[in-house]
XYZ file of C-alpha atoms in Angstrom:
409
model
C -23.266 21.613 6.092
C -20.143 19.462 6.597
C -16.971 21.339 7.954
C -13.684 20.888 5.611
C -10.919 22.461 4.066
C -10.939 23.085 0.611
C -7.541 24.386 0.521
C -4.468 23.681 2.519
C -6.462 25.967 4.963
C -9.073 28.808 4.926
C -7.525 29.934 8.566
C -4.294 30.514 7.681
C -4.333 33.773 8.218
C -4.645 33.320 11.793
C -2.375 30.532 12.916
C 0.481 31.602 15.459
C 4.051 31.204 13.745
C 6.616 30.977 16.814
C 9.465 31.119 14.841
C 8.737 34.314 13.268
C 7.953 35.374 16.712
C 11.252 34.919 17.915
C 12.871 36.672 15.280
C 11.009 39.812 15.691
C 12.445 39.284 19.373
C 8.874 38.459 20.733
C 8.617 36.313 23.618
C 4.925 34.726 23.331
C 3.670 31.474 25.104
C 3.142 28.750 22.981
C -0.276 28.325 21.476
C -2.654 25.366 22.756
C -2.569 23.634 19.682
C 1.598 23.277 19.914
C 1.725 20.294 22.300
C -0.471 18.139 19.599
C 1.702 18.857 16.768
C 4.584 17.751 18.753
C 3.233 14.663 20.096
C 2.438 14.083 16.660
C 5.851 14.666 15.525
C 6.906 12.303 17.879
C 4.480 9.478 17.015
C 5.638 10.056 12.863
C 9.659 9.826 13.689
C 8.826 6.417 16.013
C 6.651 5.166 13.173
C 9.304 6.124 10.164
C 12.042 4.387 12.840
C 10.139 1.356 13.474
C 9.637 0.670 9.550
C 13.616 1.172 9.043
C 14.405 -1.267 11.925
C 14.856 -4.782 10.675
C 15.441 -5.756 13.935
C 11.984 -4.982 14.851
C 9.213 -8.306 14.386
C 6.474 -5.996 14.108
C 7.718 -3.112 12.485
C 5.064 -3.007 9.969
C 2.363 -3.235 12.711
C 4.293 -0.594 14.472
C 4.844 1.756 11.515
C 0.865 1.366 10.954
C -0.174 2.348 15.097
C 1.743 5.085 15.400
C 1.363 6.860 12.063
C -2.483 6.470 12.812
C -1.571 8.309 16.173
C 0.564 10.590 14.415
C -2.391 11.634 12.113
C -5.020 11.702 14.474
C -2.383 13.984 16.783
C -2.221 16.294 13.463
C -5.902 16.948 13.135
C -7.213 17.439 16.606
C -4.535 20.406 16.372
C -5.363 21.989 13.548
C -9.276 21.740 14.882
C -8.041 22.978 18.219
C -6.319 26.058 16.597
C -9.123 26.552 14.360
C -11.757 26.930 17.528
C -13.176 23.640 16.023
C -15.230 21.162 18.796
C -14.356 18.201 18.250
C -16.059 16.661 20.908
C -18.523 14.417 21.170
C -22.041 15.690 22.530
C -24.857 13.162 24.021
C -27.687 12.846 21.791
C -30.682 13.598 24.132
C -28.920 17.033 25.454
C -26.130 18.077 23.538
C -25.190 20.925 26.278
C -23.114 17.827 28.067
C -20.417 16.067 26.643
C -20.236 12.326 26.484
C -17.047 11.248 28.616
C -14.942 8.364 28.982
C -13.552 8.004 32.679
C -14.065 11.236 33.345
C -12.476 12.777 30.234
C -14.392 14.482 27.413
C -14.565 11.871 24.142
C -13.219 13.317 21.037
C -13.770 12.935 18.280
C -11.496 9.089 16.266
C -9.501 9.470 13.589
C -12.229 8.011 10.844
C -14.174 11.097 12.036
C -11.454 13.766 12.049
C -10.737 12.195 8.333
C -14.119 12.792 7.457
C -14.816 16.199 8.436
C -10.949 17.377 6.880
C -11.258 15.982 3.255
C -14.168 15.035 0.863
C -14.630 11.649 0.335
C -12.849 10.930 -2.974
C -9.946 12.676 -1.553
C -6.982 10.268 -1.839
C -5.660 11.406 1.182
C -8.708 10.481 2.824
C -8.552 7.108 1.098
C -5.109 5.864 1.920
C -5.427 6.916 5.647
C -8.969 4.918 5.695
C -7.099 1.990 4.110
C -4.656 2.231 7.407
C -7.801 2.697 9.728
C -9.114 -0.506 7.999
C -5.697 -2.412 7.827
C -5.139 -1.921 11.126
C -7.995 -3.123 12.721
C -7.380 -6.524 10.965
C -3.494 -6.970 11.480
C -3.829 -6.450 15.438
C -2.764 -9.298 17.657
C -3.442 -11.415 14.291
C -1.903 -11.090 11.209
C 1.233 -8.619 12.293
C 3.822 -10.927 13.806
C 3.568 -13.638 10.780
C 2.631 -11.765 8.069
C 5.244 -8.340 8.585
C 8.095 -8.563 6.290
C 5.320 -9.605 3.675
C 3.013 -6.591 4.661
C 6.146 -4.546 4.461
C 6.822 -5.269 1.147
C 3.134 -5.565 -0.496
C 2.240 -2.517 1.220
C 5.108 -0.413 0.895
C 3.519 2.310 -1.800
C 0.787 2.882 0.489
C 3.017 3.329 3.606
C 5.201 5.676 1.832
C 2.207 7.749 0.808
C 0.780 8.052 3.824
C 4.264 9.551 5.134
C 4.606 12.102 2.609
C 0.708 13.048 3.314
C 1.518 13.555 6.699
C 4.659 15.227 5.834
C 2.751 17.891 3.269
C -0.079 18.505 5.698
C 2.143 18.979 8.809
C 4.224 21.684 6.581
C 1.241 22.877 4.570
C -0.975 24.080 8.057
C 2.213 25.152 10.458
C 4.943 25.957 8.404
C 8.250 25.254 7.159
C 9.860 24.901 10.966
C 7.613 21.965 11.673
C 9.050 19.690 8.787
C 10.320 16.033 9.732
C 13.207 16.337 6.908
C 15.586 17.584 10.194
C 14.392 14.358 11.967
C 14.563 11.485 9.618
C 16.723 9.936 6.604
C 16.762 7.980 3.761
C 18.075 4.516 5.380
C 20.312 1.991 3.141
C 18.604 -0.827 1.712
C 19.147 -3.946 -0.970
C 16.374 -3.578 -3.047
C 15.630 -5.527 -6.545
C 19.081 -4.593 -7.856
C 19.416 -8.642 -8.225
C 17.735 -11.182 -9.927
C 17.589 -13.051 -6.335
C 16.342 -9.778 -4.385
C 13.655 -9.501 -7.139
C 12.630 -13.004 -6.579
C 12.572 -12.630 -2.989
C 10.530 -9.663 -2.724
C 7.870 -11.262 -5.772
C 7.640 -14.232 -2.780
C 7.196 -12.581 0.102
C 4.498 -9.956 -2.263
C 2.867 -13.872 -2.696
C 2.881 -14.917 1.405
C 0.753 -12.360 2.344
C -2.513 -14.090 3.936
C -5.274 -14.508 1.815
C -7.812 -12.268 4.270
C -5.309 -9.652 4.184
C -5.336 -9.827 0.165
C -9.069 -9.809 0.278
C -9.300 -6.604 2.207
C -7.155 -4.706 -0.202
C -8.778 -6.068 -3.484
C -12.771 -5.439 -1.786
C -11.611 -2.083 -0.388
C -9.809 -1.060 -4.034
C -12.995 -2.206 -5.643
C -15.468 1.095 -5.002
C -12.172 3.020 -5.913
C -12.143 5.076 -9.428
C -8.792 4.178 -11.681
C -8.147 7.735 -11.033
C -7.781 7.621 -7.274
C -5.701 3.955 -6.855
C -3.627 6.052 -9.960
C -2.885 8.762 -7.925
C 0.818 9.636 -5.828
C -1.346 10.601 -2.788
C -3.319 7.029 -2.393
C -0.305 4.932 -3.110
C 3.108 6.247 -3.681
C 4.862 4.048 -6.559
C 8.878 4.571 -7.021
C 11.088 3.504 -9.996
C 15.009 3.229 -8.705
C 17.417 3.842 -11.445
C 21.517 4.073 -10.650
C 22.736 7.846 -11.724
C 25.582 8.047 -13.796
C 26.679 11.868 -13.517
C 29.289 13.793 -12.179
C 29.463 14.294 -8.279
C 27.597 17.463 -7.335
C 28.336 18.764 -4.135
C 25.257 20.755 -3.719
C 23.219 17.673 -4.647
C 21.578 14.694 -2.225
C 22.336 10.999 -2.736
C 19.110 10.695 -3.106
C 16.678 12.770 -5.077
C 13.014 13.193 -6.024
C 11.823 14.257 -9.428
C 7.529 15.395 -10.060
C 6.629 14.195 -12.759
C 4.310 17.275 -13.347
C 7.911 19.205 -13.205
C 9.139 17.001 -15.886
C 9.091 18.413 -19.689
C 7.171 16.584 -21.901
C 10.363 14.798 -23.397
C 11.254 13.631 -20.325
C 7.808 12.491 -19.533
C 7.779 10.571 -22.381
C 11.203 8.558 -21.203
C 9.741 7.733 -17.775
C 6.682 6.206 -19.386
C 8.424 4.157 -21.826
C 10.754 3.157 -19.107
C 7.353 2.230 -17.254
C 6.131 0.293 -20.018
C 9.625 -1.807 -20.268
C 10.589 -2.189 -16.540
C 9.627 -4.692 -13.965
C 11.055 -3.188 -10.917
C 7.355 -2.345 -9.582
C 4.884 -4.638 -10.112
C 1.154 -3.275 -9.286
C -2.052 -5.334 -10.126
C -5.486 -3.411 -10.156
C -7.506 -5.760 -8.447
C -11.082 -6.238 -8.136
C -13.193 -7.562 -4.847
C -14.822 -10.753 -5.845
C -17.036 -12.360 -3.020
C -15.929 -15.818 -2.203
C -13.265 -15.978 -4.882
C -11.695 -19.754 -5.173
C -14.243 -21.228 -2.631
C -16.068 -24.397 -3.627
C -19.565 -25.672 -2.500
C -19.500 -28.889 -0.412
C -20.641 -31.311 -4.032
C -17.430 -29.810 -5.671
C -15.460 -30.870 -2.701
C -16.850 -34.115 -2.606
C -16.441 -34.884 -6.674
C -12.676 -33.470 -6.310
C -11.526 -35.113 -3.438
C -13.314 -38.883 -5.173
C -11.328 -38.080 -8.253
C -8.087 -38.166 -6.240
C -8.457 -40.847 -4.241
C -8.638 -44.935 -4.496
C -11.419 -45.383 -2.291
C -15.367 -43.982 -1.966
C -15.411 -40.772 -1.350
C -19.833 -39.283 -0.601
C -21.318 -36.704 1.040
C -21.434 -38.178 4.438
C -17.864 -38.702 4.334
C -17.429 -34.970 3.387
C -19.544 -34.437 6.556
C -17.752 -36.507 8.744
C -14.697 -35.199 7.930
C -15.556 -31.603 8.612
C -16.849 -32.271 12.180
C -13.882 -34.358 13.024
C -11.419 -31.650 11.712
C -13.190 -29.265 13.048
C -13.353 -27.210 10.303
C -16.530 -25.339 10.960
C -18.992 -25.136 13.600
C -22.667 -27.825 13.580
C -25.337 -26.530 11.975
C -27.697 -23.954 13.968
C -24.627 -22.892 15.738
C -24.991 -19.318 17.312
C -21.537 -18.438 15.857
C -21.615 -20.287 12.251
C -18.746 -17.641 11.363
C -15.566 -19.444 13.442
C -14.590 -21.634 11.052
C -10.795 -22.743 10.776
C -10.226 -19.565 7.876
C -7.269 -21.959 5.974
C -10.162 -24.102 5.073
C -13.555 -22.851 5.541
C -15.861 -19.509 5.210
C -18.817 -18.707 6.150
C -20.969 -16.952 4.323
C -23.666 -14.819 6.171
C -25.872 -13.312 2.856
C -26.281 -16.762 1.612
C -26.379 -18.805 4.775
C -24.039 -21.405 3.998
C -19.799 -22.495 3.520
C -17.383 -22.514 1.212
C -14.022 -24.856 1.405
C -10.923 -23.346 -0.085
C -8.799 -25.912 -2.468
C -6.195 -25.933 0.751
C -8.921 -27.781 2.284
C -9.657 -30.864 -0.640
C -5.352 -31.117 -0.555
C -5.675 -31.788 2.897
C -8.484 -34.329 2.696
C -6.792 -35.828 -0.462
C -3.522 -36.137 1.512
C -4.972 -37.662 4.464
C -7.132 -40.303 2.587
C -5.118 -41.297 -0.199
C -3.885 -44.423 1.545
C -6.152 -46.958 3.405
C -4.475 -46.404 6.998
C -4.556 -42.463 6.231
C -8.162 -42.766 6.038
C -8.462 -45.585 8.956
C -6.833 -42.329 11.244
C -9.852 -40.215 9.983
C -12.609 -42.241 10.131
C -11.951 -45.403 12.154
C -13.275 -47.513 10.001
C -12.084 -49.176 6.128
C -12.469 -47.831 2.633
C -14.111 -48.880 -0.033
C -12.027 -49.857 -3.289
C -13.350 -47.590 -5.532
C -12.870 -49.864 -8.662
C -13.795 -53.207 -6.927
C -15.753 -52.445 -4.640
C -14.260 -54.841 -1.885
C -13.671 -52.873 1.673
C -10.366 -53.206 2.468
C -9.373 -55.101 5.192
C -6.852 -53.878 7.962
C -7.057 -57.643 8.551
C -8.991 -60.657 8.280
C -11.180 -60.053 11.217
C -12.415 -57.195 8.769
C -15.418 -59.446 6.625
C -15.838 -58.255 3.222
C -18.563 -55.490 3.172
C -18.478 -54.735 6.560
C -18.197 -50.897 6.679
C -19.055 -48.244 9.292
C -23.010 -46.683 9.657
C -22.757 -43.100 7.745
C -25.117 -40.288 9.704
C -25.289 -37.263 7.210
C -25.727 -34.034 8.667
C -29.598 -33.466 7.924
C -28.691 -29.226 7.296
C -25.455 -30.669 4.868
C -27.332 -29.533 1.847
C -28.349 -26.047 3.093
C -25.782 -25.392 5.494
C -22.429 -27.384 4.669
C-alpha cells in the first residue's frame, strides 16, 4: 500500500522540538533530519530573493530551481525523521542500493511528491506543474521569456511559497517559519491604467509552447482543484482607508473561510466587477491554430499577385528550412515559430506566423526572385514576369514536388 500522510503528520508525536529543548535547559544534539530542513530553508529565502530582484535576468528561472530544491530538501527530512527509505533499491536484488558515483540514489522530487500527497492533492498539483515547468524553461525559454513568466505565473509561484511555508511549519514547528527571514517587497502593480496594460502584454508574450503546457497540463484538472488557494494562489489588492493601527501590518491577509457571510458576499461581488486579476480556464487542444500544408498553400495564393501551388509550398519549406526531408530520423526539429510535428498522425502543421512570412517574402516579384531564383507567374495574366528581357515569356523554373508532400508535409 502506498506510504502518505493523511494529516499534517501521523508521527508527530515523535519529532524532536529543539527549542523546547532548550527551554527546559536540555542540551541535546541536533537530530539527523535538522541539516535538511535548513538547507531547505536556505534554498526557499534564495528563491523568494531571486523573484524580488529585478535586477536579476532569470529570476523567474531562479525562483523555480531553487524552490524545487527547497521542496525536495523538505521531504527527504521529514522521511529521514520518520525512519522512511527513501532510497532507491536495484530491481534484481533489492538488498543493494543503486548508486550514483558512489553515493546512494534517492529518491527525485516527482517521487517524494508522490508518496507525501494523493494525487488530486493540489499541493501535489502545483509542485508537479513546477517539476513540469521547469524542465521546459531550462537553458530555453528562461532568459527571454522571464518578466512574462513572472507575471503569467505569478498565482502559481505564490502558492507554491505558502505550501512550502504551511508544510515547513505544519511538520517542525512554529521556530522553523520563514516569516523572520523574508518580507513583503514594494512593488507598482495595476494601480494605473498603463501598469494594467503592461502587465495584460507581457501576460500575452509568453511563448506559445510555454502556453501550451499550462492549458494541456490544466486540462485533466477538475474546476475544483485549478479553483483552489493551494494550486494557484489568486490576490485582489484594494487601498485601506482606516485609521493607523499600531499593532497592525502594512500588509495583511484575510481567509475567506474566516470571513462572515456578509463579507463574503462583498468580496464576490467585488470579484464579479473587478479586473485587477484576470484568470482564463483553459483547455488543452492538440495542434490548436496549425494549418495543413493545402490551407497554407490556398492562403498564401489569396495574398499574393503571383502563382502560388504545392510545389512552391514545398520548395519554400526546404529552402527555409522549416522542417526536416521526409524519412528524416528526427522529423520533430522543426523551426517551432513555424512548424510542428506531429508524431500520432505522422505529419506537420504550419502556424499562421509561417503563411505571414511567406506572404511577406513573395508579395513582390524580386521578394520572390530571393526565394526561388526564378520569376512569378502573374496570377491574373498569366505572363511570367520578366526581371528583364532576356527573361522569354513562359519561361519558368522546373518544379520537383516532394513525392511524401501529401503524407508528410
Amino acid at each position: 500500500m502506498s506510504w502518505r500522510w493523511n494529516s499534517v503528520s501521523a508521527t508527530t508525536a515523535r519529532r524532536i522540538d529543539t527549542v523546547d529543548l532548550r527551554e527546559r535547559g536540555v542540551m541535546a544534539r541536533r537530530p539527523r533530519h535538522w541539516p535538511m530542513v535548513a538547507a531547505s530553508q536556505a534554498e526557499a529565502s534564495l528563491a523568494v530573493r531571486l523573484y524580488n530582484d529585478p535586477a536579476e535576468e532569470r529570476s523567474f528561472e531562479g525562483f523555480v530551481v531553487h524552490m524545487h530544491l527547497a521542496w525536495l530538501y523538505l521531504l527527504h527530512g521529514e522521511f529521514t525523521r520518520d525512519g522512511k527509505d527513501f532510497r532507491y533499491r536495484k530491481r534484481g536484488n533489492p538488498r543493494l542500493l543503486e548508486r550514483v558515483d558512489g553515493e546512494p540514489k534517492r529518491w527525485e522530487l516527482a517521487k517524494c511528491v508522490a508518496e507525501r500527497w494523493s494525487d488530486d492533492d493540489p499541493i501535489r498539483r502545483n509542485i508537479e506543474f513546477f517539476i513540469g515547468l521547469r524542465n521546459k524553461i531550462e537553458h530555453r525559454y528562461a532568459s527571454k521569456a522571464d518578466l512574462s513568466l513572472t507575471v503569467a505565473l505569478g498565482g502559481y509561484a505564490q502558492a507554491l511559497l505558502l505550501n512550502y511555508e504551511e508544510e515547513l511549519v505544519g511538520q517542525f514547528g512554529e521556530a522553523a517559519t520563514l516569516a523572520g527571514m523574508l518580507r513583503f517587497p514594494l512593488f507598482v502593480g495595476s494601480f494605473t491604467d498603463a501598469g494594467e496594460t503592461t502587465l495584460r502584454r507581457l501576460r500575452k508574450g509568453l511563448p506559445a509552447p510555454l502556453r501550451k503546457f499550462v492549458a494541456e497540463y490544466e486540462s485533466g484538472l477538475s474546476v475544483d482543484l485549478i479553483n483552489d488557494r493551494r494550486y494557484e494562489f489568486r490576490l485582489r489588492v484594494t487601498n485601506e482607508l482606516a485609521p493607523k493601527d499600531p499593532d497592525a501590518l502594512a500588509i495583511q491577509y484575510t481567509r475567506y473561510d474566516d470571513m462572515t457571510e456578509e463579507q463574503k458576499l462583498a468580496v464576490e461581488e467585488l470579484g464579479r466587477k473587478g479586473f485587477v486579476v484576470v484568470r482564463e480556464q483553459k483547455r488543452g487542444v492538440v495542434n490548436y491554430e496549425l494549418l495543413k500544408p493545402r490551407q497554407v498553400v490556398l492562403e498564401v495564393a489569396q495574398q499574393i499577385p503571383f502563382v502560388f501551388h504545392m510545389g512552391h509550398f514545398v520548395r519554400a519549406w526546404q529552402k527555409l528550412e522549416v522542417r526536416p526531408v521526409g524519412g528524416s530520423e528526427h522529423p520533430e526539429r522543426t523551426d517551432e515559430k513555424y512548424c510542428h510535428y506531429d508524431a500520432l498522425h505522422r505529419d506537420y502543421g504550419y502556424s499562421k506566423a509561417y503563411v505571414k512570412k511567406l506572404v511577406r517574402s513573395l508579395k513582390s516579384a524580386d521578394g520572390w526572385r530571393n526565394l526561388f531564383g526564378d520569376d512569378p507567374q502573374d496570377k491574373k495574366s498569366g505572363e511570367w514576369i520578366a526581371e528583364s528581357e532576356q527573361h522569354l515569356p513562359g519561361q519558368r523554373r522546373s518544379v520537383e514536388v516532394d513525392p511524401e508532400s501529401e503524407v508528410v508535409s
